[in-house]
Amino acid sequence: MWHVYYGHREVDIAMTKLFGGFSTHFYAAYNETYPLQAGWEQRMDLWNLYPLLVHLNLFGESYLGAIQRSLKQYI
């Protein structure tokens, strides 16, 4: 079964960084080929809130600290 995803590409980049990320070469090459908007790195925590909340719901409190750290930037 195939799934189709259409969404903002910063969400995809944020997801790559959520659990470790890729090499700096990957991000530099990506940004050189299709530049991201200014400030994209500051939005990564915001984009990752939803997947962290899903993980909190599915797997428990071990994700709560990351959620709280992310939210402190916005509230």
Tab-separated table of C-alpha atoms in Angstrom:
chain	number	residue	atom	x	y	z
A	1	MET	CA	0.000	0.000	0.000
A	2	TRP	CA	1.341	3.421	-0.968
A	3	HIS	CA	0.809	6.584	1.008
A	4	VAL	CA	1.029	10.077	-0.400
A	5	TYR	CA	2.266	12.968	1.681
A	6	TYR	CA	2.054	16.587	0.706
A	7	GLY	CA	3.320	19.096	3.199
A	8	HIS	CA	5.761	21.862	3.907
A	9	ARG	CA	9.325	20.769	3.229
A	10	GLU	CA	10.561	22.318	6.481
A	11	VAL	CA	8.458	19.666	8.229
A	12	ASP	CA	10.413	16.965	6.391
A	13	ILE	CA	13.733	18.565	7.263
A	14	ALA	CA	12.640	18.936	10.900
A	15	MET	CA	11.692	15.256	11.044
A	16	THR	CA	15.162	14.293	9.831
A	17	LYS	CA	16.635	16.190	12.779
A	18	LEU	CA	14.187	14.887	15.384
A	19	PHE	CA	16.012	11.621	16.032
A	20	GLY	CA	19.579	12.425	15.102
A	21	GLY	CA	19.625	13.936	11.635
A	22	PHE	CA	21.912	13.500	8.672
A	23	SER	CA	25.358	14.883	7.961
A	24	THR	CA	25.941	18.613	7.639
A	25	HIS	CA	26.803	17.909	3.985
A	26	PHE	CA	23.230	16.687	3.398
A	27	TYR	CA	21.670	19.885	4.776
A	28	ALA	CA	24.161	22.116	2.932
A	29	ALA	CA	23.513	20.322	-0.372
A	30	TYR	CA	19.744	20.432	0.156
A	31	ASN	CA	19.830	24.150	0.930
A	32	GLU	CA	22.097	24.847	-2.034
A	33	THR	CA	19.829	22.944	-4.428
A	34	TYR	CA	16.513	24.271	-3.115
A	35	PRO	CA	17.140	27.036	-0.566
A	36	LEU	CA	15.007	27.071	2.550
A	37	GLN	CA	13.466	30.299	3.808
A	38	ALA	CA	15.487	32.386	6.224
A	39	GLY	CA	15.073	31.276	9.837
A	40	TRP	CA	14.238	27.669	9.005
A	41	GLU	CA	16.528	26.333	11.720
A	42	GLN	CA	14.665	28.321	14.380
A	43	ARG	CA	11.376	26.680	13.333
A	44	MET	CA	12.545	23.068	13.701
A	45	ASP	CA	11.284	22.717	17.277
A	46	LEU	CA	7.893	24.081	16.270
A	47	TRP	CA	7.581	21.644	13.373
A	48	ASN	CA	8.583	18.742	15.607
A	49	LEU	CA	5.973	19.401	18.292
A	50	TYR	CA	3.312	17.328	16.550
A	51	PRO	CA	5.435	14.174	16.109
A	52	LEU	CA	6.687	14.532	19.688
A	53	LEU	CA	3.096	14.756	20.945
A	54	VAL	CA	2.214	11.642	18.943
A	55	HIS	CA	5.184	9.824	20.482
A	56	LEU	CA	4.147	11.009	23.944
A	57	ASN	CA	0.697	9.565	23.349
A	58	LEU	CA	1.979	6.270	21.950
A	59	PHE	CA	5.099	5.625	24.021
A	60	GLY	CA	4.761	7.618	27.226
A	61	GLU	CA	6.427	10.252	29.336
A	62	SER	CA	9.957	9.894	27.993
A	63	TYR	CA	9.017	12.481	25.318
A	64	LEU	CA	7.581	15.021	27.770
A	65	GLY	CA	10.890	16.788	28.456
A	66	ALA	CA	11.529	17.465	24.757
A	67	ILE	CA	8.008	18.845	24.400
A	68	GLN	CA	8.428	21.132	27.409
A	69	ARG	CA	11.788	22.427	26.129
A	70	SER	CA	10.247	23.187	22.742
A	71	LEU	CA	7.236	24.946	24.195
A	72	LYS	CA	9.367	27.194	26.437
A	73	GLN	CA	10.538	28.977	23.300
A	74	TYR	CA	6.994	29.929	22.325
A	75	ILE	CA	5.185	30.611	25.597
